[in-house]
Amino acid sequence: MGFFVTTLIFLVVGIIASLCARICCNRGPSANLLHLTLIITATVCCWMMWAIVYLSQMKPLIVPILNESE
């Protein structure tokens, strides 16, 4: 459940940032496309970094080795 909720949060933040850039920085179609591309790229990269870290904690590659003497 945490994965999907946070994914939705990233989606909402990306949409809000896109709308803010569209409203605040309206300087022509070329600049608007550049701003939108940068916002979408940043949002997707941040989400992927978070998703990789989150999912890697579910099944770690290195498993702790327990000693029988402890």
PDB file of C-alpha atoms in Angstrom:
ATOM      1  CA  MET A   1       0.000   0.000   0.000  1.00  0.00           C
ATOM      2  CA  GLY A   2       2.848   2.411   0.769  1.00  0.00           C
ATOM      3  CA  PHE A   3       4.281   2.017  -2.712  1.00  0.00           C
ATOM      4  CA  PHE A   4       1.047   2.971  -4.461  1.00  0.00           C
ATOM      5  CA  VAL A   5       0.266   5.867  -2.125  1.00  0.00           C
ATOM      6  CA  THR A   6       3.689   7.405  -2.578  1.00  0.00           C
ATOM      7  CA  THR A   7       3.487   6.851  -6.337  1.00  0.00           C
ATOM      8  CA  LEU A   8       0.239   8.814  -6.340  1.00  0.00           C
ATOM      9  CA  ILE A   9       1.899  11.550  -4.281  1.00  0.00           C
ATOM     10  CA  PHE A  10       4.690  11.828  -6.866  1.00  0.00           C
ATOM     11  CA  LEU A  11       2.082  11.973  -9.624  1.00  0.00           C
ATOM     12  CA  VAL A  12       0.154  14.755  -7.889  1.00  0.00           C
ATOM     13  CA  VAL A  13       3.339  16.740  -7.205  1.00  0.00           C
ATOM     14  CA  GLY A  14       4.339  16.400 -10.862  1.00  0.00           C
ATOM     15  CA  ILE A  15       0.939  17.618 -12.047  1.00  0.00           C
ATOM     16  CA  ILE A  16       0.956  20.566  -9.638  1.00  0.00           C
ATOM     17  CA  ALA A  17       4.501  21.524 -10.666  1.00  0.00           C
ATOM     18  CA  SER A  18       3.515  21.319 -14.347  1.00  0.00           C
ATOM     19  CA  LEU A  19       0.514  23.563 -13.775  1.00  0.00           C
ATOM     20  CA  CYS A  20       2.577  26.073 -11.787  1.00  0.00           C
ATOM     21  CA  ALA A  21       5.211  26.228 -14.508  1.00  0.00           C
ATOM     22  CA  ARG A  22       2.513  26.645 -17.140  1.00  0.00           C
ATOM     23  CA  ILE A  23       0.872  29.516 -15.228  1.00  0.00           C
ATOM     24  CA  CYS A  24       3.957  31.296 -13.839  1.00  0.00           C
ATOM     25  CA  CYS A  25       6.450  30.862 -16.686  1.00  0.00           C
ATOM     26  CA  ASN A  26       4.336  31.365 -19.805  1.00  0.00           C
ATOM     27  CA  ARG A  27       6.961  32.611 -22.291  1.00  0.00           C
ATOM     28  CA  GLY A  28       5.990  30.898 -25.499  1.00  0.00           C
ATOM     29  CA  PRO A  29       5.493  27.373 -26.795  1.00  0.00           C
ATOM     30  CA  SER A  30       9.179  26.491 -26.952  1.00  0.00           C
ATOM     31  CA  ALA A  31       9.916  27.560 -23.374  1.00  0.00           C
ATOM     32  CA  ASN A  32       6.733  25.895 -22.115  1.00  0.00           C
ATOM     33  CA  LEU A  33       7.747  22.610 -23.730  1.00  0.00           C
ATOM     34  CA  LEU A  34      11.211  22.846 -22.186  1.00  0.00           C
ATOM     35  CA  HIS A  35       9.791  23.543 -18.718  1.00  0.00           C
ATOM     36  CA  LEU A  36       7.295  20.701 -19.012  1.00  0.00           C
ATOM     37  CA  THR A  37       9.994  18.297 -20.197  1.00  0.00           C
ATOM     38  CA  LEU A  38      12.288  19.240 -17.319  1.00  0.00           C
ATOM     39  CA  ILE A  39       9.531  18.876 -14.720  1.00  0.00           C
ATOM     40  CA  ILE A  40       8.397  15.492 -16.035  1.00  0.00           C
ATOM     41  CA  THR A  41      11.995  14.247 -16.223  1.00  0.00           C
ATOM     42  CA  ALA A  42      12.771  15.415 -12.674  1.00  0.00           C
ATOM     43  CA  THR A  43       9.582  13.881 -11.285  1.00  0.00           C
ATOM     44  CA  VAL A  44      10.163  10.531 -12.994  1.00  0.00           C
ATOM     45  CA  CYS A  45      13.824  10.414 -11.920  1.00  0.00           C
ATOM     46  CA  CYS A  46      12.972  11.199  -8.287  1.00  0.00           C
ATOM     47  CA  TRP A  47      10.207   8.596  -8.318  1.00  0.00           C
ATOM     48  CA  MET A  48      12.489   5.950  -9.836  1.00  0.00           C
ATOM     49  CA  MET A  49      15.195   6.644  -7.245  1.00  0.00           C
ATOM     50  CA  TRP A  50      12.656   6.351  -4.444  1.00  0.00           C
ATOM     51  CA  ALA A  51      11.094   3.200  -5.952  1.00  0.00           C
ATOM     52  CA  ILE A  52      14.458   1.454  -6.364  1.00  0.00           C
ATOM     53  CA  VAL A  53      15.448   2.198  -2.765  1.00  0.00           C
ATOM     54  CA  TYR A  54      12.016   1.190  -1.457  1.00  0.00           C
ATOM     55  CA  LEU A  55      11.847  -2.067  -3.403  1.00  0.00           C
ATOM     56  CA  SER A  56      15.457  -3.022  -2.678  1.00  0.00           C
ATOM     57  CA  GLN A  57      14.653  -3.064   1.031  1.00  0.00           C
ATOM     58  CA  MET A  58      11.955  -5.690   0.488  1.00  0.00           C
ATOM     59  CA  LYS A  59      14.369  -8.355  -0.718  1.00  0.00           C
ATOM     60  CA  PRO A  60      17.977  -7.441   0.117  1.00  0.00           C
ATOM     61  CA  LEU A  61      20.803  -9.069  -1.814  1.00  0.00           C
ATOM     62  CA  ILE A  62      23.040  -9.419   1.236  1.00  0.00           C
ATOM     63  CA  VAL A  63      21.524 -11.594   3.955  1.00  0.00           C
ATOM     64  CA  PRO A  64      23.005 -11.443   7.454  1.00  0.00           C
ATOM     65  CA  ILE A  65      24.818 -14.634   8.454  1.00  0.00           C
ATOM     66  CA  LEU A  66      24.009 -15.761  11.988  1.00  0.00           C
ATOM     67  CA  ASN A  67      26.614 -17.569  14.036  1.00  0.00           C
ATOM     68  CA  GLU A  68      25.406 -20.593  15.990  1.00  0.00           C
ATOM     69  CA  SER A  69      27.462 -19.565  19.021  1.00  0.00           C
ATOM     70  CA  GLU A  70      25.427 -16.398  19.559  1.00  0.00           C
TER      71      GLU A  70
END
